[in-house]
Structures are given as structure tokens and as C-alpha cells.
Amino acid sequence: MKFQVLSLIGHAPHPLTGALEPAADRLEQVLAVGEAAERLGFDAYSIGERHAGPFLSSSPSVVLGALAARTSRIRLLTGVTVVAILDPVRIAEDFATLDQISRGRIELVVGKGAEAGHFDLFGLDEGRQWDLQQEKYELLRRLWREEGVDWQGEFRPALKNVTTLPRPYAGPPRIWHGSATSLNSPELAARHGDPLFTANAIQPREAYARLIAHYREKFEEYGHDPRHARVAAGSGGLLIADTAEQAVERYRELYEAKVRQTFQPHLEGKAGYNTPFRTIEDAVAGGPQLIGSPQQIIDKILGFHEVYRHDLQSITVDAFGQSTAEQIETLERFAEEIAPVVRKEAPSTLWED
């Protein structure tokens, strides 16, 4: 198993104190945690992309550029790049530049995004979101694999003999497809032989297992070697304590306040938005959240792996408003007490083959 740290760079008031740190301080925290993740042996660090709500992640390429300058080994991913609302030429240029700066450490996770408002923000028809996603992804794919591209589509002006610069550092960066609720992303990933990154953040395990099963089935149907069907999985936040009882006692108020803070009444019942795990006991027992003792968390990740057979586990340490020191302490415990056991029990050749 490989491990990644993900930040959506949430910027909401603390769920208990109501304090809101300055944006510059919050961004510096993300960079400091990224440096710590490299030092502690994590394999990748990922920055999300959001254009509405309490987030500071509208420009992941800028944040990853800063992190590239402060690290030397860790892989740098997006989570996700909202390709459906962006210009593929701009994506190709920005992330190839980052790929050169980082000397080949960039990978993208592309998706249509989980926000209801960003299509209106960019003047696009949300009803065409999957058409936008497919066309723009397939153009991005060509721009990184070909020179002198001739192309014509529906959602941007035609291209004639276009070669985007710079070229990627050492061939096209790997592109994962982010998947949360729909079979469309697993289908697109399987068609092109690309890896799948399932959100595994809000819904019960069975919902994500369905997406992964569809991906693996279609991957083979499209003629790809099933051994190359790579899968990654997210999680709904990481909180570690010495025992299960301590975890519930220590984090109950924080976890349940955060659930209340993020609840969106107008999206109640819509998959992928409000968590059904409203109490900390529910989250520990059946949710995708990694909350509990080290052994509980080990068991839960291995339980994911039994169903998902995934190569990469993503964790989030800034979901509950903890300080920089608390986040780094959490990463240290994960790296020392959890990661070695899971790596041994569920080995992966991702980034080694």
C-alpha cells in the first residue's frame, strides 16, 4: 500500500471555537504539512480544487508549485483537477510546467468536481457536465501525448497544428479519474486504461465498491490487462487516539460539530454530499472516516483493501480544524504505527513498476 495526504484547504471557522485563521496562515499550514509528509515517508501529497464555499483551493497548481520548491521526493497530485470547467490547453501548460519544475513528480486526478455552483461560475451548462468532462479530458490526453495536434470539438475553439509547451518532463504524467457517485468516471477511466481514484469519503463502503467493480469489469472489456487496473481510495478524515474509548471521548464533540457545520439541507438525500454517519460511534463503526486506535485504523484500511483491492490510500488530517502541530503529530503516529503494518499486509508496486 502507498499513502497520500490530501488537503482541500478548507477555510471555515473552527467547528468548536468559531475562530478563522488568516488565509495566508492556512496556506502556509498546508505547505508545512506537505514538507512533514515527505520527511515522514508518505508517497504523495495532493491538493484539491474548489471554486465555491469555504475553501482556498481554487488554484491547486500554484500551491503545488510552492510545495514542489520545498520538497524533493514526494509525488504531487491534484484531488481533483476539475477538467470539466477548465481549458485543456491551460491545464496541459500549467501542469507540464509543474512537471518540469518538480522533475517528473506531477500526477493529475481529474473529475467534474463535487460542487453544485462551479458550472454557473464558469458560464457552463451543468446538464452537460459529463459531455464537458469527456471531451476536455480526451483533448488533454492528446496534448500530452502528441505534437502538432489538430482537433475540433464542441466546447472550445478548434486547434490546428498545436504543440503545448513545455512538454512534460519524462512523458505524459499519469492521469487518474476521480469517482464519487457516478459510473461515468469509472467508464471513462476503463476505456482509456487509466487508474481510478474513488472518493471513499462520505457514503457507505458498498457505494464505492460498486464503482470500483464497474471499473474493473469495463477495464478488461476494453481489452486492457486487468493487472494494470490501479485503484486509489480516499477517506473521511483521520483522528488517532491510544484506544477506541479515548478516541470517542476525545473527538466526539469535534467530529459531531463538524458534521453539523458542513450539513447542507438543500442537498439532503443526494449521494456524495451529507454524511450519513452523524455520530462518532457511527463513523468509527461503519464510516470511511479513520477514527480510533491505531489497530482500529489498520483494520479499517485493510477492510477497504479487501473490498477495493486498492494500491493507494489517501488520508486527510486537516478536516477538523486541528493546528499544524496536531496535524503533524497525527501524521507521525500514522507513519510509525499504522503505515508499516498496512504496507506489509497489502503490498503494492505502484510507482515501482
PDB file of N, CA and C in Angstrom, residues 33 59 77 112 125 132 137 214 218 247 256 274 325:
ATOM      1  N   VAL A  33       2.671  21.059   6.341  1.00  0.00           N
ATOM      2  CA  VAL A  33       2.248  19.664   6.473  1.00  0.00           C
ATOM      3  C   VAL A  33       2.758  18.844   5.287  1.00  0.00           C
ATOM      4  N   SER A  59      -6.738  27.350  -6.848  1.00  0.00           N
ATOM      5  CA  SER A  59      -5.560  27.323  -7.728  1.00  0.00           C
ATOM      6  C   SER A  59      -4.571  26.261  -7.256  1.00  0.00           C
ATOM      7  N   LEU A  77       0.055  15.438  -6.400  1.00  0.00           N
ATOM      8  CA  LEU A  77      -1.163  15.111  -7.122  1.00  0.00           C
ATOM      9  C   LEU A  77      -2.206  16.200  -6.925  1.00  0.00           C
ATOM     10  N   LYS A 112     -15.246  15.913 -12.499  1.00  0.00           N
ATOM     11  CA  LYS A 112     -16.157  17.021 -12.753  1.00  0.00           C
ATOM     12  C   LYS A 112     -16.362  17.880 -11.510  1.00  0.00           C
ATOM     13  N   ASP A 125     -23.085  24.817 -18.781  1.00  0.00           N
ATOM     14  CA  ASP A 125     -24.342  24.129 -18.515  1.00  0.00           C
ATOM     15  C   ASP A 125     -24.069  22.876 -17.697  1.00  0.00           C
ATOM     16  N   LEU A 132     -18.856  17.626 -21.154  1.00  0.00           N
ATOM     17  CA  LEU A 132     -17.710  18.506 -20.943  1.00  0.00           C
ATOM     18  C   LEU A 132     -16.503  17.723 -20.431  1.00  0.00           C
ATOM     19  N   TYR A 137     -11.195  16.017 -21.260  1.00  0.00           N
ATOM     20  CA  TYR A 137     -10.180  15.041 -20.850  1.00  0.00           C
ATOM     21  C   TYR A 137      -9.482  14.460 -22.061  1.00  0.00           C
ATOM     22  N   HIS A 214     -17.432  -1.864 -11.300  1.00  0.00           N
ATOM     23  CA  HIS A 214     -17.761  -1.480 -12.671  1.00  0.00           C
ATOM     24  C   HIS A 214     -16.493  -1.136 -13.445  1.00  0.00           C
ATOM     25  N   LYS A 218     -15.183  -3.152 -16.777  1.00  0.00           N
ATOM     26  CA  LYS A 218     -15.047  -2.456 -18.055  1.00  0.00           C
ATOM     27  C   LYS A 218     -13.593  -2.376 -18.502  1.00  0.00           C
ATOM     28  N   ALA A 247     -10.614   7.695  21.769  1.00  0.00           N
ATOM     29  CA  ALA A 247     -10.951   8.362  20.518  1.00  0.00           C
ATOM     30  C   ALA A 247     -12.361   8.935  20.570  1.00  0.00           C
ATOM     31  N   GLU A 256     -18.711  15.711  15.739  1.00  0.00           N
ATOM     32  CA  GLU A 256     -20.135  15.952  15.541  1.00  0.00           C
ATOM     33  C   GLU A 256     -20.426  17.424  15.263  1.00  0.00           C
ATOM     34  N   ASN A 274     -23.956  15.073   2.105  1.00  0.00           N
ATOM     35  CA  ASN A 274     -24.048  14.981   3.563  1.00  0.00           C
ATOM     36  C   ASN A 274     -23.732  13.557   4.033  1.00  0.00           C
ATOM     37  N   ALA A 325       0.682  21.732  14.396  1.00  0.00           N
ATOM     38  CA  ALA A 325       1.391  20.772  15.252  1.00  0.00           C
ATOM     39  C   ALA A 325       0.571  19.506  15.444  1.00  0.00           C
TER      40      ALA A 325
END
